[in-house]
């Protein structure tokens, strides 16, 4: 499972429609559908209930999507941490004082 797969899960949970979720992710609907199915097979549980008119998220799916949102937020911080590491003046400033 990749971060892209997690983005697809979150988008589908928010949109509740494969076409709109695919559009939000800038991929085709079949690409999104295959990725979601692959994640469900990998985890061994159904995350979404599909019907002709709508997509409903299962209880397990809701828990997994909440965790996926947390993972995506944490992953988004990695470039910020790397950028801060490039700045030699970034970080805490420690000052020592000797009383005389």
mmCIF file with all atom_site columns, C-alpha atoms in Angstrom, residues 3-100:
data_model
loop_
_atom_site.group_PDB
_atom_site.id
_atom_site.type_symbol
_atom_site.label_atom_id
_atom_site.label_alt_id
_atom_site.label_comp_id
_atom_site.label_asym_id
_atom_site.label_entity_id
_atom_site.label_seq_id
_atom_site.pdbx_PDB_ins_code
_atom_site.Cartn_x
_atom_site.Cartn_y
_atom_site.Cartn_z
_atom_site.occupancy
_atom_site.B_iso_or_equiv
_atom_site.pdbx_formal_charge
_atom_site.auth_seq_id
_atom_site.auth_comp_id
_atom_site.auth_asym_id
_atom_site.auth_atom_id
_atom_site.pdbx_PDB_model_num
ATOM 1  C CA . UNK A 1 3   ? 0.664   6.999  -0.036  1.00 0.00 ? 3   UNK A CA 1
ATOM 2  C CA . UNK A 1 4   ? -1.101  7.331  -3.384  1.00 0.00 ? 4   UNK A CA 1
ATOM 3  C CA . UNK A 1 5   ? -3.421  4.479  -2.417  1.00 0.00 ? 5   UNK A CA 1
ATOM 4  C CA . UNK A 1 6   ? -4.161  6.265  0.857   1.00 0.00 ? 6   UNK A CA 1
ATOM 5  C CA . UNK A 1 7   ? -4.955  9.479  -1.032  1.00 0.00 ? 7   UNK A CA 1
ATOM 6  C CA . UNK A 1 8   ? -7.384  7.517  -3.211  1.00 0.00 ? 8   UNK A CA 1
ATOM 7  C CA . UNK A 1 9   ? -9.074  6.018  -0.140  1.00 0.00 ? 9   UNK A CA 1
ATOM 8  C CA . UNK A 1 10  ? -9.520  9.414  1.480   1.00 0.00 ? 10  UNK A CA 1
ATOM 9  C CA . UNK A 1 11  ? -10.826 10.994 -1.730  1.00 0.00 ? 11  UNK A CA 1
ATOM 10 C CA . UNK A 1 12  ? -13.379 8.224  -2.258  1.00 0.00 ? 12  UNK A CA 1
ATOM 11 C CA . UNK A 1 13  ? -14.521 8.442  1.360   1.00 0.00 ? 13  UNK A CA 1
ATOM 12 C CA . UNK A 1 14  ? -15.054 12.196 0.990   1.00 0.00 ? 14  UNK A CA 1
ATOM 13 C CA . UNK A 1 15  ? -16.695 12.163 -2.444  1.00 0.00 ? 15  UNK A CA 1
ATOM 14 C CA . UNK A 1 16  ? -18.623 8.877  -2.128  1.00 0.00 ? 16  UNK A CA 1
ATOM 15 C CA . UNK A 1 17  ? -18.482 8.616  -5.907  1.00 0.00 ? 17  UNK A CA 1
ATOM 16 C CA . UNK A 1 18  ? -15.753 6.960  -7.979  1.00 0.00 ? 18  UNK A CA 1
ATOM 17 C CA . UNK A 1 19  ? -15.925 9.459  -10.839 1.00 0.00 ? 19  UNK A CA 1
ATOM 18 C CA . UNK A 1 20  ? -15.671 12.554 -8.639  1.00 0.00 ? 20  UNK A CA 1
ATOM 19 C CA . UNK A 1 21  ? -12.960 10.999 -6.464  1.00 0.00 ? 21  UNK A CA 1
ATOM 20 C CA . UNK A 1 22  ? -10.953 10.083 -9.564  1.00 0.00 ? 22  UNK A CA 1
ATOM 21 C CA . UNK A 1 23  ? -11.315 13.639 -10.831 1.00 0.00 ? 23  UNK A CA 1
ATOM 22 C CA . UNK A 1 24  ? -10.050 15.023 -7.499  1.00 0.00 ? 24  UNK A CA 1
ATOM 23 C CA . UNK A 1 25  ? -7.047  12.675 -7.717  1.00 0.00 ? 25  UNK A CA 1
ATOM 24 C CA . UNK A 1 26  ? -6.407  13.517 -11.392 1.00 0.00 ? 26  UNK A CA 1
ATOM 25 C CA . UNK A 1 27  ? -6.690  9.892  -12.510 1.00 0.00 ? 27  UNK A CA 1
ATOM 26 C CA . UNK A 1 28  ? -9.206  7.931  -14.537 1.00 0.00 ? 28  UNK A CA 1
ATOM 27 C CA . UNK A 1 29  ? -12.114 6.231  -12.809 1.00 0.00 ? 29  UNK A CA 1
ATOM 28 C CA . UNK A 1 30  ? -10.863 2.725  -13.715 1.00 0.00 ? 30  UNK A CA 1
ATOM 29 C CA . UNK A 1 31  ? -7.438  3.542  -12.240 1.00 0.00 ? 31  UNK A CA 1
ATOM 30 C CA . UNK A 1 32  ? -9.026  4.603  -8.954  1.00 0.00 ? 32  UNK A CA 1
ATOM 31 C CA . UNK A 1 33  ? -11.360 1.615  -8.910  1.00 0.00 ? 33  UNK A CA 1
ATOM 32 C CA . UNK A 1 34  ? -8.527  -0.862 -9.471  1.00 0.00 ? 34  UNK A CA 1
ATOM 33 C CA . UNK A 1 35  ? -6.396  0.779  -6.761  1.00 0.00 ? 35  UNK A CA 1
ATOM 34 C CA . UNK A 1 36  ? -9.235  0.651  -4.208  1.00 0.00 ? 36  UNK A CA 1
ATOM 35 C CA . UNK A 1 37  ? -9.953  -2.986 -5.051  1.00 0.00 ? 37  UNK A CA 1
ATOM 36 C CA . UNK A 1 38  ? -6.234  -3.801 -4.688  1.00 0.00 ? 38  UNK A CA 1
ATOM 37 C CA . UNK A 1 39  ? -6.135  -2.208 -1.216  1.00 0.00 ? 39  UNK A CA 1
ATOM 38 C CA . UNK A 1 40  ? -9.262  -4.107 -0.160  1.00 0.00 ? 40  UNK A CA 1
ATOM 39 C CA . UNK A 1 41  ? -7.710  -7.374 -1.345  1.00 0.00 ? 41  UNK A CA 1
ATOM 40 C CA . UNK A 1 42  ? -4.407  -6.574 0.357   1.00 0.00 ? 42  UNK A CA 1
ATOM 41 C CA . UNK A 1 43  ? -6.158  -5.848 3.665   1.00 0.00 ? 43  UNK A CA 1
ATOM 42 C CA . UNK A 1 44  ? -8.660  -8.662 3.259   1.00 0.00 ? 44  UNK A CA 1
ATOM 43 C CA . UNK A 1 45  ? -11.673 -6.478 4.119   1.00 0.00 ? 45  UNK A CA 1
ATOM 44 C CA . UNK A 1 46  ? -14.282 -4.538 2.202   1.00 0.00 ? 46  UNK A CA 1
ATOM 45 C CA . UNK A 1 47  ? -13.854 -0.808 2.779   1.00 0.00 ? 47  UNK A CA 1
ATOM 46 C CA . UNK A 1 48  ? -16.700 0.442  0.579   1.00 0.00 ? 48  UNK A CA 1
ATOM 47 C CA . UNK A 1 49  ? -20.139 -0.882 -0.308  1.00 0.00 ? 49  UNK A CA 1
ATOM 48 C CA . UNK A 1 50  ? -20.813 -0.199 -3.951  1.00 0.00 ? 50  UNK A CA 1
ATOM 49 C CA . UNK A 1 51  ? -24.200 0.227  -5.606  1.00 0.00 ? 51  UNK A CA 1
ATOM 50 C CA . UNK A 1 52  ? -25.282 1.619  -8.961  1.00 0.00 ? 52  UNK A CA 1
ATOM 51 C CA . UNK A 1 53  ? -26.066 5.022  -7.472  1.00 0.00 ? 53  UNK A CA 1
ATOM 52 C CA . UNK A 1 54  ? -23.691 5.504  -4.547  1.00 0.00 ? 54  UNK A CA 1
ATOM 53 C CA . UNK A 1 55  ? -20.682 4.341  -2.598  1.00 0.00 ? 55  UNK A CA 1
ATOM 54 C CA . UNK A 1 56  ? -20.992 3.804  1.160   1.00 0.00 ? 56  UNK A CA 1
ATOM 55 C CA . UNK A 1 57  ? -18.036 3.413  3.462   1.00 0.00 ? 57  UNK A CA 1
ATOM 56 C CA . UNK A 1 58  ? -18.072 0.490  5.897   1.00 0.00 ? 58  UNK A CA 1
ATOM 57 C CA . UNK A 1 59  ? -17.349 0.882  9.617   1.00 0.00 ? 59  UNK A CA 1
ATOM 58 C CA . UNK A 1 60  ? -13.910 -0.658 9.129   1.00 0.00 ? 60  UNK A CA 1
ATOM 59 C CA . UNK A 1 61  ? -13.406 1.591  6.130   1.00 0.00 ? 61  UNK A CA 1
ATOM 60 C CA . UNK A 1 62  ? -14.124 4.661  8.268   1.00 0.00 ? 62  UNK A CA 1
ATOM 61 C CA . UNK A 1 63  ? -11.482 3.642  10.793  1.00 0.00 ? 63  UNK A CA 1
ATOM 62 C CA . UNK A 1 64  ? -8.935  2.968  8.072   1.00 0.00 ? 64  UNK A CA 1
ATOM 63 C CA . UNK A 1 65  ? -9.673  6.277  6.332   1.00 0.00 ? 65  UNK A CA 1
ATOM 64 C CA . UNK A 1 66  ? -9.198  8.177  9.615   1.00 0.00 ? 66  UNK A CA 1
ATOM 65 C CA . UNK A 1 67  ? -5.815  6.501  10.033  1.00 0.00 ? 67  UNK A CA 1
ATOM 66 C CA . UNK A 1 68  ? -4.935  7.195  6.382   1.00 0.00 ? 68  UNK A CA 1
ATOM 67 C CA . UNK A 1 69  ? -5.664  10.896 6.931   1.00 0.00 ? 69  UNK A CA 1
ATOM 68 C CA . UNK A 1 70  ? -3.262  10.925 9.888   1.00 0.00 ? 70  UNK A CA 1
ATOM 69 C CA . UNK A 1 71  ? -0.567  9.167  7.861   1.00 0.00 ? 71  UNK A CA 1
ATOM 70 C CA . UNK A 1 72  ? -0.939  11.642 4.985   1.00 0.00 ? 72  UNK A CA 1
ATOM 71 C CA . UNK A 1 73  ? -0.662  14.602 7.372   1.00 0.00 ? 73  UNK A CA 1
ATOM 72 C CA . UNK A 1 74  ? 2.496   13.163 8.921   1.00 0.00 ? 74  UNK A CA 1
ATOM 73 C CA . UNK A 1 75  ? 4.010   12.384 5.508   1.00 0.00 ? 75  UNK A CA 1
ATOM 74 C CA . UNK A 1 76  ? 3.359   15.959 4.368   1.00 0.00 ? 76  UNK A CA 1
ATOM 75 C CA . UNK A 1 77  ? 5.650   17.195 7.149   1.00 0.00 ? 77  UNK A CA 1
ATOM 76 C CA . UNK A 1 78  ? 8.708   15.327 5.840   1.00 0.00 ? 78  UNK A CA 1
ATOM 77 C CA . UNK A 1 79  ? 9.660   17.938 3.181   1.00 0.00 ? 79  UNK A CA 1
ATOM 78 C CA . UNK A 1 80  ? 9.237   20.704 5.784   1.00 0.00 ? 80  UNK A CA 1
ATOM 79 C CA . UNK A 1 81  ? 11.591  18.905 8.169   1.00 0.00 ? 81  UNK A CA 1
ATOM 80 C CA . UNK A 1 82  ? 14.110  18.380 5.373   1.00 0.00 ? 82  UNK A CA 1
ATOM 81 C CA . UNK A 1 83  ? 13.940  22.056 4.380   1.00 0.00 ? 83  UNK A CA 1
ATOM 82 C CA . UNK A 1 84  ? 14.511  23.125 7.976   1.00 0.00 ? 84  UNK A CA 1
ATOM 83 C CA . UNK A 1 85  ? 17.557  20.848 8.126   1.00 0.00 ? 85  UNK A CA 1
ATOM 84 C CA . UNK A 1 86  ? 19.146  22.700 5.195   1.00 0.00 ? 86  UNK A CA 1
ATOM 85 C CA . UNK A 1 87  ? 19.093  26.025 7.048   1.00 0.00 ? 87  UNK A CA 1
ATOM 86 C CA . UNK A 1 88  ? 22.194  26.229 9.258   1.00 0.00 ? 88  UNK A CA 1
ATOM 87 C CA . UNK A 1 89  ? 20.515  28.852 11.448  1.00 0.00 ? 89  UNK A CA 1
ATOM 88 C CA . UNK A 1 90  ? 17.388  26.796 12.061  1.00 0.00 ? 90  UNK A CA 1
ATOM 89 C CA . UNK A 1 91  ? 16.847  25.158 15.410  1.00 0.00 ? 91  UNK A CA 1
ATOM 90 C CA . UNK A 1 92  ? 17.149  26.177 19.019  1.00 0.00 ? 92  UNK A CA 1
ATOM 91 C CA . UNK A 1 93  ? 19.644  28.824 20.091  1.00 0.00 ? 93  UNK A CA 1
ATOM 92 C CA . UNK A 1 94  ? 21.496  27.992 23.279  1.00 0.00 ? 94  UNK A CA 1
ATOM 93 C CA . UNK A 1 95  ? 23.151  30.712 25.266  1.00 0.00 ? 95  UNK A CA 1
ATOM 94 C CA . UNK A 1 96  ? 25.410  30.117 28.209  1.00 0.00 ? 96  UNK A CA 1
ATOM 95 C CA . UNK A 1 97  ? 25.955  32.715 30.920  1.00 0.00 ? 97  UNK A CA 1
ATOM 96 C CA . UNK A 1 98  ? 28.591  32.672 33.621  1.00 0.00 ? 98  UNK A CA 1
ATOM 97 C CA . UNK A 1 99  ? 27.890  34.787 36.692  1.00 0.00 ? 99  UNK A CA 1
ATOM 98 C CA . UNK A 1 100 ? 30.892  36.729 37.958  1.00 0.00 ? 100 UNK A CA 1
#
